[in-house]
PDB file of C-alpha atoms in Angstrom:
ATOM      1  CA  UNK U   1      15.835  41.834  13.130  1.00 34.00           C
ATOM      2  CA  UNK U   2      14.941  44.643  10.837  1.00 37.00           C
ATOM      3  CA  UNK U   3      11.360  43.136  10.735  1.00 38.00           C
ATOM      4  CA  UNK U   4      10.779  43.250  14.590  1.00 38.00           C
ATOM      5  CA  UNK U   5      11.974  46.239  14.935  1.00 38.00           C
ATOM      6  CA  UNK U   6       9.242  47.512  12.480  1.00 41.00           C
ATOM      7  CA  UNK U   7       7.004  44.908  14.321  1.00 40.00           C
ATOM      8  CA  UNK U   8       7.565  46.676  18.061  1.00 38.00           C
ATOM      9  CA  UNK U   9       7.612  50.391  16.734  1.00 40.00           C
ATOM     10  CA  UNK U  10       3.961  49.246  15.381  1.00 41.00           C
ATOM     11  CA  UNK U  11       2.559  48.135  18.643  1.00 39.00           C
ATOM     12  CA  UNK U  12       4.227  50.873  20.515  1.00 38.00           C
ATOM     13  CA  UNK U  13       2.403  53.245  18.080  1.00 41.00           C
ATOM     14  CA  UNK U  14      -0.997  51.403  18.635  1.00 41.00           C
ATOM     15  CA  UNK U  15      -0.581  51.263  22.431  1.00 41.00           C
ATOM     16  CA  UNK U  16      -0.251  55.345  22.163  1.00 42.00           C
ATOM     17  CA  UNK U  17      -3.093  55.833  20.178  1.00 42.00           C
ATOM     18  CA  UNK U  18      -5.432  53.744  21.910  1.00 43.00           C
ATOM     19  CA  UNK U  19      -4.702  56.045  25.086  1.00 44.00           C
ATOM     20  CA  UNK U  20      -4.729  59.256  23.782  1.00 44.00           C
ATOM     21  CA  UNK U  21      -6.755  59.654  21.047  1.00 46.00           C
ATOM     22  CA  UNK U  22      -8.698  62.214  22.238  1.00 49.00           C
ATOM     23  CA  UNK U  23      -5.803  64.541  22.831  1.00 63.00           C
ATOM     24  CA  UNK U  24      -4.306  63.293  19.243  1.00 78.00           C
ATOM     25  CA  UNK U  25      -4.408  63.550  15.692  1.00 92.00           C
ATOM     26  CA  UNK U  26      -3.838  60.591  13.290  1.00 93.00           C
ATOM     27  CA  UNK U  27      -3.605  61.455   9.463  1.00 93.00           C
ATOM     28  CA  UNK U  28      -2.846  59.548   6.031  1.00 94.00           C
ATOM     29  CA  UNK U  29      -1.217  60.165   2.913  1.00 94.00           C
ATOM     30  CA  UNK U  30      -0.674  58.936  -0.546  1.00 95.00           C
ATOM     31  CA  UNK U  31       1.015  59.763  -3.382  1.00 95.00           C
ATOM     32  CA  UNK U  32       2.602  58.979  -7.191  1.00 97.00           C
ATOM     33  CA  UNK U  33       5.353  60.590  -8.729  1.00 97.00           C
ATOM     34  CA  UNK U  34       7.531  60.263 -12.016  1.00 98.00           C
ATOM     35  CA  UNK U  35      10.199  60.197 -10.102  1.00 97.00           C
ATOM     36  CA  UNK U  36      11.331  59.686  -6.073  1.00 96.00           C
ATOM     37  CA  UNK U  37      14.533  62.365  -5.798  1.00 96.00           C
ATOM     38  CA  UNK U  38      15.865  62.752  -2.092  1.00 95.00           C
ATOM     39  CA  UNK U  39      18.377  65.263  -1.936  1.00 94.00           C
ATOM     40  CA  UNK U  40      18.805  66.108  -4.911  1.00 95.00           C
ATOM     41  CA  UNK U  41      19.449  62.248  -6.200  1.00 95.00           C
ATOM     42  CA  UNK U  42      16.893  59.824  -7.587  1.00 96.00           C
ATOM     43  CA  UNK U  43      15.647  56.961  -5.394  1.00 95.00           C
ATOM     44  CA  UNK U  44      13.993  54.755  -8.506  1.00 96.00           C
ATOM     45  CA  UNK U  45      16.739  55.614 -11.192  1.00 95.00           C
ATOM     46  CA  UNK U  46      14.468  58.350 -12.788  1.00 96.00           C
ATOM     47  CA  UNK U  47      11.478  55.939 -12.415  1.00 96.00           C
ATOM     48  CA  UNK U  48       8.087  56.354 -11.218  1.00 97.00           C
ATOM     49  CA  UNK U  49       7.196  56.046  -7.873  1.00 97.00           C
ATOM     50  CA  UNK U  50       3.878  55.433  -5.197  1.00 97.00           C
ATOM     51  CA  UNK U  51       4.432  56.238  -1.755  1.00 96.00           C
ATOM     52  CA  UNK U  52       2.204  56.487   1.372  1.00 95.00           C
ATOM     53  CA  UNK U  53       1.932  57.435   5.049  1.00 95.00           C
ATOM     54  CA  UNK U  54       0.453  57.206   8.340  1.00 96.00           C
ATOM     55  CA  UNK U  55       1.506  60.194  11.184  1.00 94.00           C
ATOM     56  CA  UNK U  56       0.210  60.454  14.510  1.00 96.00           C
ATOM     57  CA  UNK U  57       0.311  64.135  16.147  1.00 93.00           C
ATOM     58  CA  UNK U  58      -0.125  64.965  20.070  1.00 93.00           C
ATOM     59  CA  UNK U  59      -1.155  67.929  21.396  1.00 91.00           C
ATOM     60  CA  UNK U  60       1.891  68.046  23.086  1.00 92.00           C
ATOM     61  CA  UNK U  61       4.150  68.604  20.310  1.00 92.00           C
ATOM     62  CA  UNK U  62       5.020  65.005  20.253  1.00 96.00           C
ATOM     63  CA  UNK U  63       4.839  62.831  16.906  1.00 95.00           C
ATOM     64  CA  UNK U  64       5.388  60.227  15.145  1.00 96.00           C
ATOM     65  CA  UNK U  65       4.826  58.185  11.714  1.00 96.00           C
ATOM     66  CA  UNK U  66       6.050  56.098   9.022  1.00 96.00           C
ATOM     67  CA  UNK U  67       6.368  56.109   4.810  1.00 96.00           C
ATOM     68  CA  UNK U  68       7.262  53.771   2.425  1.00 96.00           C
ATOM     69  CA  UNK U  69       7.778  53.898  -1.192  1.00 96.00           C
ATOM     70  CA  UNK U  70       9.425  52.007  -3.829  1.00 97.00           C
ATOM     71  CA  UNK U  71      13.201  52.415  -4.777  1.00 96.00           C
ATOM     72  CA  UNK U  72      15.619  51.018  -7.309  1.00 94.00           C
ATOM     73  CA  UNK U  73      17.799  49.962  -4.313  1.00 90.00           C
ATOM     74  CA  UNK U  74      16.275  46.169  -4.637  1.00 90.00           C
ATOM     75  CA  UNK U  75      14.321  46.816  -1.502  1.00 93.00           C
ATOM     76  CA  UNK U  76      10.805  49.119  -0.836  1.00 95.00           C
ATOM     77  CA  UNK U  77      12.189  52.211   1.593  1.00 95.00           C
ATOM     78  CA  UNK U  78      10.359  52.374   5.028  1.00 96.00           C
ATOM     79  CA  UNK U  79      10.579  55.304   6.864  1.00 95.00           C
ATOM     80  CA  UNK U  80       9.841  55.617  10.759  1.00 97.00           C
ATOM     81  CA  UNK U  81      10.305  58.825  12.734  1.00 96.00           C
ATOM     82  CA  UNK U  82       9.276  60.479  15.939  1.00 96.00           C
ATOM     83  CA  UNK U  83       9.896  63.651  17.807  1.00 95.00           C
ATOM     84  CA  UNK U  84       8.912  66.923  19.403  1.00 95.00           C
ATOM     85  CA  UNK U  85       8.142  70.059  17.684  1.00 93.00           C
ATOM     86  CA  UNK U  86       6.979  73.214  19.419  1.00 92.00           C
ATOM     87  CA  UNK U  87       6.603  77.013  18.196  1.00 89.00           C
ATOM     88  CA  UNK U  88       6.585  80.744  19.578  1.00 88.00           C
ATOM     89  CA  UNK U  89       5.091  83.171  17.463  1.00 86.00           C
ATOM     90  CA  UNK U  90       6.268  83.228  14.177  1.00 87.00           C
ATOM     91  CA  UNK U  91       9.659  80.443  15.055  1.00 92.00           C
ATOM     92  CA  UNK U  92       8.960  77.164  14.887  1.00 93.00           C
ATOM     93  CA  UNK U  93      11.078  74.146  16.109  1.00 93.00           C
ATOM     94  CA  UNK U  94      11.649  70.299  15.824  1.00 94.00           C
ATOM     95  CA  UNK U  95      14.225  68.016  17.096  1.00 95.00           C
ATOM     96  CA  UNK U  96      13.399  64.339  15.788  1.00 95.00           C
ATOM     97  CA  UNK U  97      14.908  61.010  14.718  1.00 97.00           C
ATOM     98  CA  UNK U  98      14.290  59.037  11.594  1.00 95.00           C
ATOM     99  CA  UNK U  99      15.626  55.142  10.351  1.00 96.00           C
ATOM    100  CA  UNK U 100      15.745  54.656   6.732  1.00 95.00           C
ATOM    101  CA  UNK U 101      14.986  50.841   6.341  1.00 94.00           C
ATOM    102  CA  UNK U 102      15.172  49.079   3.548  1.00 94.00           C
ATOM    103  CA  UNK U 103      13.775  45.240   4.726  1.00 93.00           C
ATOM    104  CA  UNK U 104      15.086  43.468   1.424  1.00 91.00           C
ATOM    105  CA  UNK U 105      18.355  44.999   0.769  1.00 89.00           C
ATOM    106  CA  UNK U 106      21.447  44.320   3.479  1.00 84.00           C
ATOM    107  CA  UNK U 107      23.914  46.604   4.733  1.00 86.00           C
ATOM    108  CA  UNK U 108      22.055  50.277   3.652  1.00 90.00           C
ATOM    109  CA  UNK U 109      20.172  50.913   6.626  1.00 92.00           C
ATOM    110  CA  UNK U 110      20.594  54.166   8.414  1.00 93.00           C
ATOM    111  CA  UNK U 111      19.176  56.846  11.056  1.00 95.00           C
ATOM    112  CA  UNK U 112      19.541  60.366  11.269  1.00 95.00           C
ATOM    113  CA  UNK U 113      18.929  63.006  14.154  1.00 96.00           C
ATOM    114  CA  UNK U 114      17.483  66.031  12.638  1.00 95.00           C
ATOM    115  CA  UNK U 115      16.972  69.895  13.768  1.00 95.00           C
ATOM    116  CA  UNK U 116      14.701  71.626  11.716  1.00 94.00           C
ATOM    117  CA  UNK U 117      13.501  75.399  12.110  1.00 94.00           C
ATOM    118  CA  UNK U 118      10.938  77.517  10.995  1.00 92.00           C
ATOM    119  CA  UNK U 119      10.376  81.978  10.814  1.00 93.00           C
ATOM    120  CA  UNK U 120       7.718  83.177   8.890  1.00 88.00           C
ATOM    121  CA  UNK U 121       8.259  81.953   5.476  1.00 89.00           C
ATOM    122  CA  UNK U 122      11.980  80.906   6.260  1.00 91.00           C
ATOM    123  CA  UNK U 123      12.975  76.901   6.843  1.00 92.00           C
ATOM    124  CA  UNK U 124      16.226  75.808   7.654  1.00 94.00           C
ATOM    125  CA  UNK U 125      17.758  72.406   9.373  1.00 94.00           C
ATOM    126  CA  UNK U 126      20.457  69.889   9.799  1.00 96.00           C
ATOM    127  CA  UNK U 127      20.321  66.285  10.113  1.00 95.00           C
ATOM    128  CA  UNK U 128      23.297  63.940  11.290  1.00 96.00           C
ATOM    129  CA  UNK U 129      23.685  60.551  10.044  1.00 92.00           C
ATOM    130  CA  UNK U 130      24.166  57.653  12.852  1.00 92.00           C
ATOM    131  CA  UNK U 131      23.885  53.824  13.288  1.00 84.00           C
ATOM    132  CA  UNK U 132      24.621  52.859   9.821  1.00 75.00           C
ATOM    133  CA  UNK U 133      24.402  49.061   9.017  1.00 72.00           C
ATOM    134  CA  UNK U 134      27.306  49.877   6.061  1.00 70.00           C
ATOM    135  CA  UNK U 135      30.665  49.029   7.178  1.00 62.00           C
ATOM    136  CA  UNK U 136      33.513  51.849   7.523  1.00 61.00           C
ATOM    137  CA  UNK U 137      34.676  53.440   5.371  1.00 57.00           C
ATOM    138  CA  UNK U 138      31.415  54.384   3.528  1.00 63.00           C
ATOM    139  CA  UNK U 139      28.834  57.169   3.610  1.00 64.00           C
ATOM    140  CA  UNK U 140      25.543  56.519   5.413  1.00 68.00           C
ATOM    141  CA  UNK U 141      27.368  55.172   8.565  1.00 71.00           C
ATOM    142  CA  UNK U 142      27.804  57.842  10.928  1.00 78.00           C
ATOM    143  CA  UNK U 143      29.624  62.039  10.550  1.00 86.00           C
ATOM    144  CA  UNK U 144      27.646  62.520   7.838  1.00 91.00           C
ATOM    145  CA  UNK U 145      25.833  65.972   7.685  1.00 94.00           C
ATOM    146  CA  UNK U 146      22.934  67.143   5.235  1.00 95.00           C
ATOM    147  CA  UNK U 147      22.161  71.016   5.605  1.00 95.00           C
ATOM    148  CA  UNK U 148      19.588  72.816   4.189  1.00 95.00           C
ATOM    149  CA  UNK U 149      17.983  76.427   3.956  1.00 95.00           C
ATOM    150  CA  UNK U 150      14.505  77.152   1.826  1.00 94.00           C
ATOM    151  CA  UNK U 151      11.316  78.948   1.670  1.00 92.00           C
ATOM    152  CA  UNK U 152       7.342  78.749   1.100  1.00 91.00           C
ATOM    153  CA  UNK U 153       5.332  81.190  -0.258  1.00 92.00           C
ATOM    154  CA  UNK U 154       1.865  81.786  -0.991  1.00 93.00           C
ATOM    155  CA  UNK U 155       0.843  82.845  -4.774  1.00 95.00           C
ATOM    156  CA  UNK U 156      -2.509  83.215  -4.365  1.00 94.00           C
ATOM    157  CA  UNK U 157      -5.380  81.163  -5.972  1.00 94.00           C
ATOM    158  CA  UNK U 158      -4.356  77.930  -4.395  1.00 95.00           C
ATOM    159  CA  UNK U 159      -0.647  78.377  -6.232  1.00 96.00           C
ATOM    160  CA  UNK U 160       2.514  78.281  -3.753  1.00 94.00           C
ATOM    161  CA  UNK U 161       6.086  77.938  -4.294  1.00 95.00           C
ATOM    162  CA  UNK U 162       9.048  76.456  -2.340  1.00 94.00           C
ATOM    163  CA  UNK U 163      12.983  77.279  -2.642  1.00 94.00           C
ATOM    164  CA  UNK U 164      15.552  74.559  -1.228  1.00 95.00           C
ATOM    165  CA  UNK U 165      19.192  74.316  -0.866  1.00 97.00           C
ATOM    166  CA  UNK U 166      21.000  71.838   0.739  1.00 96.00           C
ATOM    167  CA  UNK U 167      24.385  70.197   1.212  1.00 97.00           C
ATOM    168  CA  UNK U 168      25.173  66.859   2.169  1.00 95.00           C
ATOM    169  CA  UNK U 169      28.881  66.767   3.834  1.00 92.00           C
ATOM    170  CA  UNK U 170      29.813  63.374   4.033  1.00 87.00           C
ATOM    171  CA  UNK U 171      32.414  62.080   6.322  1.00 79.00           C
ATOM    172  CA  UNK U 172      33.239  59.364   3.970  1.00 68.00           C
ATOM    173  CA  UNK U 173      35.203  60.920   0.819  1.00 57.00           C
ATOM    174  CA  UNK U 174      35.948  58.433  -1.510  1.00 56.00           C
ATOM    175  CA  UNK U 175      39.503  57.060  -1.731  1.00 53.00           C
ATOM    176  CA  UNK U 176      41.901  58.689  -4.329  1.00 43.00           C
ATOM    177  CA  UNK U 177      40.031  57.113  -7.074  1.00 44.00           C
ATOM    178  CA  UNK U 178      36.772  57.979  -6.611  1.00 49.00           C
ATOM    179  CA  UNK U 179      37.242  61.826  -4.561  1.00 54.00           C
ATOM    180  CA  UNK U 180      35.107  63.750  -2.916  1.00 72.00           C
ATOM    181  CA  UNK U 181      31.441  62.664  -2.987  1.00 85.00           C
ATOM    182  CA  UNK U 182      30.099  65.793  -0.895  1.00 91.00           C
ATOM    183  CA  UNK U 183      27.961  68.116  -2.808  1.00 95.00           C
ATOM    184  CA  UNK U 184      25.197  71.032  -2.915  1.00 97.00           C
ATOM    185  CA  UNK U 185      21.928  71.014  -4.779  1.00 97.00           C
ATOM    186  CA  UNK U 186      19.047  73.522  -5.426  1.00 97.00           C
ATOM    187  CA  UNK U 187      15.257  72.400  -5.874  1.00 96.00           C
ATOM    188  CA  UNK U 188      12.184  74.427  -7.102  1.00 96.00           C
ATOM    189  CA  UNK U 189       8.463  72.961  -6.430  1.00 95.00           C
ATOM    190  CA  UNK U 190       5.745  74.769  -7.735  1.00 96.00           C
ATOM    191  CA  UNK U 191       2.498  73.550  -6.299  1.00 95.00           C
ATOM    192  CA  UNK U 192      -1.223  74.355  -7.199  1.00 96.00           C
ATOM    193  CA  UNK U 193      -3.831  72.868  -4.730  1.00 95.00           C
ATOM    194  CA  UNK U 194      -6.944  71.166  -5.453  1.00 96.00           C
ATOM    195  CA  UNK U 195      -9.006  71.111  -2.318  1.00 94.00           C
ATOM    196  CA  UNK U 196     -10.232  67.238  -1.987  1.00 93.00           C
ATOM    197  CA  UNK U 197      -8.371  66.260  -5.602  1.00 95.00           C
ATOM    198  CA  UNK U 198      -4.967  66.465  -3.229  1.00 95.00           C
ATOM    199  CA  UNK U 199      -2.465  68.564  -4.838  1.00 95.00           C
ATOM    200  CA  UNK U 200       0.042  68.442  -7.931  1.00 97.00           C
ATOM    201  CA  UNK U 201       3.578  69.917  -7.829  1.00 96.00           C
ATOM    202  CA  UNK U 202       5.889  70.463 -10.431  1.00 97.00           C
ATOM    203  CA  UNK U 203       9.505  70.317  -9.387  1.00 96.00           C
ATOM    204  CA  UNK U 204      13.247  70.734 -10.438  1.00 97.00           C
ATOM    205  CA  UNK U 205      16.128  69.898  -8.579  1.00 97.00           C
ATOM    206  CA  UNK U 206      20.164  70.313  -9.337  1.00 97.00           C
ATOM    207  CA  UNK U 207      23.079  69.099  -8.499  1.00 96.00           C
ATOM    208  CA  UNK U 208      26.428  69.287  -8.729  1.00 95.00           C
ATOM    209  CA  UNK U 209      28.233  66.394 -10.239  1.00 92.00           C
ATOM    210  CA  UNK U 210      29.948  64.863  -7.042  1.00 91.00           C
ATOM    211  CA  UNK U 211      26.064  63.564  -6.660  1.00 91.00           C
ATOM    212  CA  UNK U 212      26.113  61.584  -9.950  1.00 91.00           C
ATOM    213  CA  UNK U 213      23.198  63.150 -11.311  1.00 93.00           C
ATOM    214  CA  UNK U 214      24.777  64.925 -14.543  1.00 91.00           C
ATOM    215  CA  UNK U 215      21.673  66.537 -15.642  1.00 94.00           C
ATOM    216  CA  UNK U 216      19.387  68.452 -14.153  1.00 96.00           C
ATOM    217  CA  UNK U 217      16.337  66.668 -12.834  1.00 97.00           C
ATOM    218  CA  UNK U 218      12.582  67.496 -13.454  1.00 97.00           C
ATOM    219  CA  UNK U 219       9.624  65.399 -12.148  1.00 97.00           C
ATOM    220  CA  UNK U 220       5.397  65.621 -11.324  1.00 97.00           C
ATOM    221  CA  UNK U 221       3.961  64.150  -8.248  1.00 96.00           C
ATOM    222  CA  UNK U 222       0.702  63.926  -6.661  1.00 97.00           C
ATOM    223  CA  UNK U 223      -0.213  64.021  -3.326  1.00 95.00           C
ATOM    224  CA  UNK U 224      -3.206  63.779  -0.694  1.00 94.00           C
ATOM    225  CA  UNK U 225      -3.485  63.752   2.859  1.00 91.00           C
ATOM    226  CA  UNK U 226      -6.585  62.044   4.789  1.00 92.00           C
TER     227      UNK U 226
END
C-alpha cells in the first residue's frame, strides 16, 4: 500500500508538470551530512547521511515535492509534501501537508499539517501530527504538536546565520515508567555559500534530555540545489 501510494503521488506529479510547465518551476537537490538531526534528534544514530530532492513550484503559490535520505530506523525516509504559500510585503505564509514514509519499516509512518510564517528576517510555525500507522498509545499518531520560532540573517560575503527553537508537545507521555517525552531544543547553522560548489553549513543543535540526546549535537552538511 505504502508503495502505490508513492506510485500515484508520482504520476499525479507528472500529469501536473506536463501541463503547466510553462507557468512552473521544477528544481533538484542533493546533499551529505555527518549526521541527519530532525528536531533536535538524530535520524542515523549520529551517522552520516546522503539525501536528495525533487520540488515542483507554480506560479500560483502552489507546490509540491519529495526527499529521501537514509535513517537508522531500518528503512530509507521518503518525504512527500504539497501546499500553498503566498506573501504580502515583507509576511510570508504557507499552509501544507507532509507524510513521513518509511517503505521498509512497519508501523512508523506519519503526516503532519503544517503552518509556517515568515516577517522580514523572523520564521515561525506549527505542525500537527495526524494519520499515524503506530497504534495508541504512542507518539507519532495523532495530538502531537512541534512549534518553532527562528531567524536568518545575512553576514555578508556569502556568510549567513540561522537561530531555531522548537518544541515538540506530544500527546503521548509515556506511562509512569518512562514520563514525559515532550521537550524543547535550540539549533545554530552557520552557513557560507559557494556559488555553483552548493553550500556548507556548520550546525549545533540541543536538547533537553526528555529527547534522549544527552549531549549536545554538532554536525557538517553539504548541500546544492539544481
Amino acid at each position: 500500500m505504502k508503495l502505490a501510494k508513492n506510485l500515484v503521488a508520482s504520476a499525479i506529479a507528472v500529469a501536473v508538470l506536463g501541463s503547466t510547465t510553462a507557468m512552473a518551476e521544477v528544481s533538484t537537490n542533493i546533499g551529505a551530512s555527518s549526521d541527519y538531526v530532525f528536531r533536535g534528534v538524530s535520524q542515523t544514530e549520529h551517522g552520516a547521511a546522503i539525501s536528495g530532492g525533487i520540488d515542483y513550484e507554480d506560479e500560483s503559490g502552489f507546490y509540491a515535492g519529495t526527499w529521501l535520505s537514509n535513517t537508522s530506523f531500518g528503512s530509507n525516509e521518503i518525504d512527500l509534501y504539497l501546499g500553498y504559500g503566498g506573501e504580502a510585503g515583507d509576511f510570508g505564509y504557507s499552509i501544507g501537508y507532509i507524510y513521513y514514509a518509511y517503505p521498509t519499516t512497519d508501523d512508523i509512518d506519519y503526516g503532519e499539517i503544517l503552518l509556517d510564517f515568515s516577517y522580514d528576517a523572523l520564521v515561525f510555525g506549527v505542525s500537527y501530527t495526524t494519520n499515524g500507522d503506530a497504534d495508541e498509545p504512542a507518539t507519532f499518531v495523532e495530538g502531537d504538536v512541534h512549534y518553532y520560532i527562528g531567524g536568518g540573517f545575512d553576514l555578508g560575503d556569502d556568510w549567513s546565520l540561522g537561530l531555531t527553537y522548537g518544541y515538540y508537545d506530544f500527546d503521548f507521555d509515556g506511562d509512569a515508567a518512562v514520563g514525559d517525552v515532550s521537550y524543547g531544543y535550540f539549533q545554530v547553522d552557520l552557513t557560507k555559500s559557494y556559488g555553483d560548489w552548493g553550500d556548507i553549513t556548520i550546525s549545533l543543535s540541543d536538547a533537553d534530555e526528555e529527547s534522549g540526546e544527552e549531549d549536545p549535537l554538532t554536525w557538517i552538511s553539504w548541500t546544492k540545489g539544481f
